[in-house]
């Protein structure tokens, strides 16, 4: 992977393909490998920019708290480095929260938005509290508890659970702690969606138990021009459970 220094961290990314620029953002607590199966299906249509978000994969993090807006700023720095002025951006779950933050702050740089298994709402107080508890647990005992809790919620497919577990086990505790707090503090993005004019694709699995598909339907109701791709057999990991349908959905951002 290539790396750049930005905002006091090293940000790692892959760049592959030709066409409309499209950033693919992974979810929590994964890394760019989550998109591995989708990348070959998109590389003939897009100039794909696939980073490890700060702390994950080969990217480093600081130990000071950060926000989704800081992640968005990392991405803007990456685009500056690559001399990409405008891009489509698609995020899975936490990556969707980061994509929404990017679209809020750098709206003039966005040509399209892909929202995969994600939501526009901020955390309600109990969820927020749960995230801080999880962060404290990781600080004290390491990542095992969170990894185990998330594995079966990601997908009902045992092979995909194994793939996700391996990716989760490869991440540093500091990445979990930083991202849990950043997710807890994220803004509500519903007003942003209602006023957006660029193409938007919402992709959601009907069997998602981490972010129920109703959150996807709610976003669709707010954005009349959005395309909704409902994946009948997928849980929370469409890019691994239904890579072709996920790629086909994202092609509407070309
Ligand atoms: C993710 O998959 O990125 C997380 O489950 C999102 C969340 O916890 O809200």
Short mmCIF file of C-alpha atoms and ligand atoms in Angstrom, two decimals:
data_model
loop_
_atom_site.label_atom_id
_atom_site.label_comp_id
_atom_site.label_asym_id
_atom_site.label_seq_id
_atom_site.Cartn_x
_atom_site.Cartn_y
_atom_site.Cartn_z
CA UNK A 1 0.00 0.00 0.00
CA UNK A 2 1.02 3.62 -0.56
CA UNK A 3 1.22 5.92 2.46
CA UNK A 4 1.01 9.67 3.05
CA UNK A 5 1.55 11.77 6.18
CA UNK A 6 -1.52 13.78 7.00
CA UNK A 7 -2.89 15.37 10.19
CA UNK A 8 -0.08 13.79 12.26
CA UNK A 9 -0.75 10.22 11.11
CA UNK A 10 0.34 7.89 8.31
CA UNK A 11 -2.59 7.11 6.04
CA UNK A 12 -2.32 3.99 3.88
CA UNK A 13 -4.35 3.54 0.70
CA UNK A 14 -4.67 1.50 -2.46
CA UNK A 15 -5.40 3.09 -5.81
CA UNK A 16 -6.53 0.91 -8.68
CA UNK A 17 -8.58 1.18 -11.87
CA UNK A 18 -9.57 3.92 -14.32
CA UNK A 19 -12.63 6.14 -14.59
CA UNK A 20 -14.64 8.31 -12.22
CA UNK A 21 -12.83 8.67 -8.89
CA UNK A 22 -14.55 6.63 -6.15
CA UNK A 23 -13.37 6.36 -2.54
CA UNK A 24 -14.40 3.15 -0.75
CA UNK A 25 -14.45 3.41 3.05
CA UNK A 26 -14.48 0.33 5.25
CA UNK A 27 -16.52 -0.17 8.41
CA UNK A 28 -15.62 -0.85 12.05
CA UNK A 29 -13.37 -2.64 13.01
CA UNK A 30 -12.19 -3.68 9.56
CA UNK A 31 -9.79 -2.32 6.97
CA UNK A 32 -9.59 -1.79 3.18
CA UNK A 33 -9.51 -5.58 2.64
CA UNK A 34 -13.25 -5.59 3.31
CA UNK A 35 -13.61 -4.32 -0.31
CA UNK A 36 -11.32 -6.98 -1.78
CA UNK A 37 -14.05 -8.79 -3.73
CA UNK A 38 -15.73 -5.63 -4.98
CA UNK A 39 -12.58 -3.92 -6.30
CA UNK A 40 -12.11 -6.19 -9.38
CA UNK A 41 -15.78 -5.67 -10.24
CA UNK A 42 -15.40 -1.88 -10.25
CA UNK A 43 -11.90 -1.23 -11.53
CA UNK A 44 -12.94 -0.90 -15.19
CA UNK A 45 -15.39 1.88 -14.33
CA UNK A 46 -13.67 3.75 -11.50
CA UNK A 47 -10.40 5.23 -10.33
CA UNK A 48 -10.70 3.48 -6.94
CA UNK A 49 -9.13 5.03 -3.86
CA UNK A 50 -9.37 2.59 -0.96
CA UNK A 51 -7.81 3.79 2.31
CA UNK A 52 -7.35 2.20 5.69
CA UNK A 53 -9.11 4.71 7.94
CA UNK A 54 -6.89 6.14 10.69
CA UNK A 55 -5.79 3.47 13.14
CA UNK A 56 -6.93 0.53 10.99
CA UNK A 57 -4.92 -1.76 8.73
CA UNK A 58 -1.64 -0.10 7.81
CA UNK A 59 -2.68 3.41 8.89
CA UNK A 60 -1.53 4.79 12.23
CA UNK A 61 -3.48 6.82 14.75
CA UNK A 62 -2.86 9.29 17.52
CA UNK A 63 -3.90 8.53 21.08
CA UNK A 64 -5.79 11.80 21.34
CA UNK A 65 -9.51 11.54 20.60
CA UNK A 66 -10.65 12.36 17.09
CA UNK A 67 -13.95 12.78 15.28
CA UNK A 68 -15.59 11.73 12.02
CA UNK A 69 -14.70 15.24 10.80
CA UNK A 70 -11.01 14.48 11.41
CA UNK A 71 -11.39 11.32 9.33
CA UNK A 72 -13.02 13.44 6.60
CA UNK A 73 -10.07 15.82 6.80
CA UNK A 74 -7.65 12.86 6.37
CA UNK A 75 -9.55 11.96 3.20
CA UNK A 76 -9.47 15.53 1.87
CA UNK A 77 -5.69 15.52 2.43
CA UNK A 78 -5.42 12.23 0.56
CA UNK A 79 -7.40 13.66 -2.38
CA UNK A 80 -5.18 16.77 -2.41
CA UNK A 81 -2.13 14.51 -2.51
CA UNK A 82 -3.62 12.52 -5.41
CA UNK A 83 -4.72 15.73 -7.16
CA UNK A 84 -8.32 14.54 -7.28
CA UNK A 85 -10.63 17.54 -7.02
CA UNK A 86 -14.01 15.79 -7.05
CA UNK A 87 -14.95 12.19 -6.24
CA UNK A 88 -17.77 9.80 -5.55
CA UNK A 89 -17.53 8.40 -2.03
CA UNK A 90 -19.05 5.22 -0.66
CA UNK A 91 -18.86 4.03 2.91
CA UNK A 92 -19.82 0.85 4.66
CA UNK A 93 -21.35 1.35 8.13
CA UNK A 94 -18.78 3.45 10.05
CA UNK A 95 -17.30 4.26 6.64
CA UNK A 96 -20.76 5.65 5.80
CA UNK A 97 -20.59 7.93 8.85
CA UNK A 98 -17.21 9.16 7.57
CA UNK A 99 -18.59 9.60 4.03
CA UNK A 100 -21.48 11.66 5.42
CA UNK A 101 -19.05 13.84 7.40
CA UNK A 102 -16.98 14.32 4.22
CA UNK A 103 -20.11 15.23 2.23
CA UNK A 104 -21.10 17.78 4.89
CA UNK A 105 -17.72 19.50 5.07
CA UNK A 106 -16.47 19.11 1.48
CA UNK A 107 -19.77 19.07 -0.44
CA UNK A 108 -18.19 20.76 -3.49
CA UNK A 109 -15.80 17.78 -3.84
CA UNK A 110 -18.57 15.13 -3.92
CA UNK A 111 -19.93 13.78 -7.23
CA UNK A 112 -21.96 10.94 -5.68
CA UNK A 113 -22.58 9.13 -2.42
CA UNK A 114 -22.86 5.42 -1.67
CA UNK A 115 -24.35 4.44 1.70
CA UNK A 116 -23.78 0.75 2.40
CA UNK A 117 -25.35 -0.78 5.55
CA UNK A 118 -25.23 2.56 7.28
CA UNK A 119 -27.49 5.26 8.71
CA UNK A 120 -27.80 9.04 8.86
CA UNK A 121 -28.88 9.16 12.50
CA UNK A 122 -26.56 10.01 15.39
CA UNK A 123 -26.34 7.60 18.33
CA UNK A 124 -29.13 7.75 20.91
CA UNK A 125 -27.82 8.24 24.50
CA UNK A 126 -27.85 4.52 25.43
CA UNK A 127 -25.90 3.54 22.30
CA UNK A 128 -23.42 6.33 22.95
CA UNK A 129 -22.92 5.11 26.51
CA UNK A 130 -22.48 1.53 25.23
CA UNK A 131 -19.70 2.67 22.90
CA UNK A 132 -17.80 4.36 25.75
CA UNK A 133 -18.21 1.17 27.80
CA UNK A 134 -16.83 -0.92 24.92
CA UNK A 135 -13.91 1.49 24.54
CA UNK A 136 -13.14 1.17 28.28
CA UNK A 137 -13.37 -2.62 28.01
CA UNK A 138 -10.89 -2.65 25.10
CA UNK A 139 -8.57 -0.37 27.07
CA UNK A 140 -8.68 -2.70 30.06
CA UNK A 141 -8.94 -6.19 28.57
CA UNK A 142 -8.12 -5.91 24.87
CA UNK A 143 -10.24 -6.45 21.77
CA UNK A 144 -11.47 -10.05 22.26
CA UNK A 145 -14.85 -9.16 23.81
CA UNK A 146 -15.79 -6.77 21.01
CA UNK A 147 -14.53 -9.16 18.32
CA UNK A 148 -16.61 -12.03 19.71
CA UNK A 149 -19.71 -9.87 20.13
CA UNK A 150 -19.50 -8.59 16.55
CA UNK A 151 -18.59 -11.79 14.72
CA UNK A 152 -22.01 -13.42 14.66
CA UNK A 153 -23.79 -10.09 14.21
CA UNK A 154 -21.91 -9.37 10.98
CA UNK A 155 -23.31 -12.29 8.99
CA UNK A 156 -24.99 -15.67 9.41
CA UNK A 157 -22.51 -17.18 6.92
CA UNK A 158 -19.79 -19.00 8.88
CA UNK A 159 -17.12 -18.50 6.21
CA UNK A 160 -17.79 -14.76 6.12
CA UNK A 161 -17.74 -14.65 9.93
CA UNK A 162 -14.27 -16.22 9.77
CA UNK A 163 -13.05 -13.66 7.23
CA UNK A 164 -14.43 -10.78 9.28
CA UNK A 165 -13.03 -12.18 12.53
CA UNK A 166 -9.56 -12.46 11.05
CA UNK A 167 -9.74 -8.85 9.87
CA UNK A 168 -11.01 -7.67 13.28
CA UNK A 169 -8.25 -9.58 15.10
CA UNK A 170 -5.66 -7.81 12.95
CA UNK A 171 -6.58 -4.34 14.26
CA UNK A 172 -4.89 -2.44 17.10
CA UNK A 173 -6.77 -1.71 20.36
CA UNK A 174 -6.13 2.03 19.81
CA UNK A 175 -8.10 1.82 16.55
CA UNK A 176 -11.11 0.32 18.36
CA UNK A 177 -10.97 2.91 21.12
CA UNK A 178 -10.58 5.90 18.80
CA UNK A 179 -13.27 4.77 16.36
CA UNK A 180 -15.81 3.82 19.06
CA UNK A 181 -15.54 7.33 20.53
CA UNK A 182 -15.64 8.98 17.09
CA UNK A 183 -18.81 7.01 16.21
CA UNK A 184 -20.39 7.99 19.54
CA UNK A 185 -19.78 11.68 18.87
CA UNK A 186 -20.90 11.76 15.22
CA UNK A 187 -23.50 14.24 14.03
CA UNK A 188 -26.97 13.51 12.72
CA UNK A 189 -26.76 13.77 8.92
CA UNK A 190 -30.44 13.68 7.99
CA UNK A 191 -30.66 17.35 6.96
CA UNK A 192 -27.60 16.90 4.72
CA UNK A 193 -29.29 14.04 2.87
CA UNK A 194 -32.52 15.94 2.37
CA UNK A 195 -30.63 18.78 0.62
CA UNK A 196 -28.17 16.75 -1.48
CA UNK A 197 -28.40 16.94 -5.29
CA UNK A 198 -25.73 14.43 -6.43
CA UNK A 199 -26.55 10.75 -7.16
CA UNK A 200 -27.02 8.64 -4.03
CA UNK A 201 -27.12 4.85 -3.81
CA UNK A 202 -28.30 3.12 -0.63
CA UNK A 203 -27.35 -0.55 -0.32
CA UNK A 204 -28.65 -2.58 2.60
CA UNK A 205 -29.09 -6.24 3.53
CA UNK A 206 -32.50 -7.35 4.78
CA UNK A 207 -30.80 -9.52 7.40
CA UNK A 208 -28.62 -6.78 8.88
CA UNK A 209 -28.88 -7.04 12.67
CA UNK A 210 -26.28 -4.33 13.42
CA UNK A 211 -28.01 -1.54 11.48
CA UNK A 212 -31.52 -2.69 10.55
CA UNK A 213 -32.67 -2.13 6.98
CA UNK A 214 -35.32 0.27 8.29
CA UNK A 215 -32.48 2.84 8.71
CA UNK A 216 -31.83 2.47 4.96
CA UNK A 217 -35.53 2.88 4.13
CA UNK A 218 -35.63 6.01 6.31
CA UNK A 219 -32.78 7.53 4.31
CA UNK A 220 -34.50 6.63 1.03
CA UNK A 221 -37.67 8.41 2.21
CA UNK A 222 -35.58 11.56 2.79
CA UNK A 223 -33.91 11.51 -0.65
CA UNK A 224 -36.41 11.10 -3.45
CA UNK A 225 -33.69 10.74 -6.14
CA UNK A 226 -31.77 8.00 -4.26
CA UNK A 227 -31.55 4.47 -5.64
CA UNK A 228 -32.23 1.74 -3.10
CA UNK A 229 -30.58 -1.67 -3.50
CA UNK A 230 -32.15 -4.20 -1.16
CA UNK A 231 -30.09 -7.37 -0.72
CA UNK A 232 -32.38 -10.18 0.36
CA UNK A 233 -29.73 -12.61 1.54
CA UNK A 234 -27.19 -10.21 3.05
CA UNK A 235 -26.56 -9.22 6.65
CA UNK A 236 -24.18 -6.40 7.63
CA UNK A 237 -21.41 -7.18 5.11
CA UNK A 238 -22.84 -6.78 1.57
CA UNK A 239 -19.38 -6.34 0.04
CA UNK A 240 -18.52 -9.87 1.20
CA UNK A 241 -21.97 -11.47 1.16
CA UNK A 242 -23.18 -10.07 -2.18
CA UNK A 243 -20.16 -8.49 -3.93
CA UNK A 244 -21.66 -8.46 -7.45
CA UNK A 245 -24.92 -6.78 -6.39
CA UNK A 246 -22.97 -4.33 -4.24
CA UNK A 247 -20.67 -3.44 -7.16
CA UNK A 248 -23.65 -3.16 -9.56
CA UNK A 249 -25.29 -0.74 -7.11
CA UNK A 250 -22.16 1.37 -6.77
CA UNK A 251 -21.82 1.59 -10.59
CA UNK A 252 -24.68 4.11 -10.51
CA UNK A 253 -22.11 6.55 -9.08
CA UNK A 254 -20.00 6.44 -12.30
C1 LIG B 1 -19.69 -0.86 11.58
O1 LIG B 1 -19.91 -1.95 11.03
O2 LIG B 1 -18.93 -0.02 11.08
C2 LIG B 1 -20.30 -0.59 12.93
O3 LIG B 1 -21.02 -1.69 13.34
C3 LIG B 1 -21.18 0.61 12.88
C4 LIG B 1 -21.78 0.95 14.20
O4 LIG B 1 -21.44 0.32 15.22
O5 LIG B 1 -22.60 1.87 14.26
#
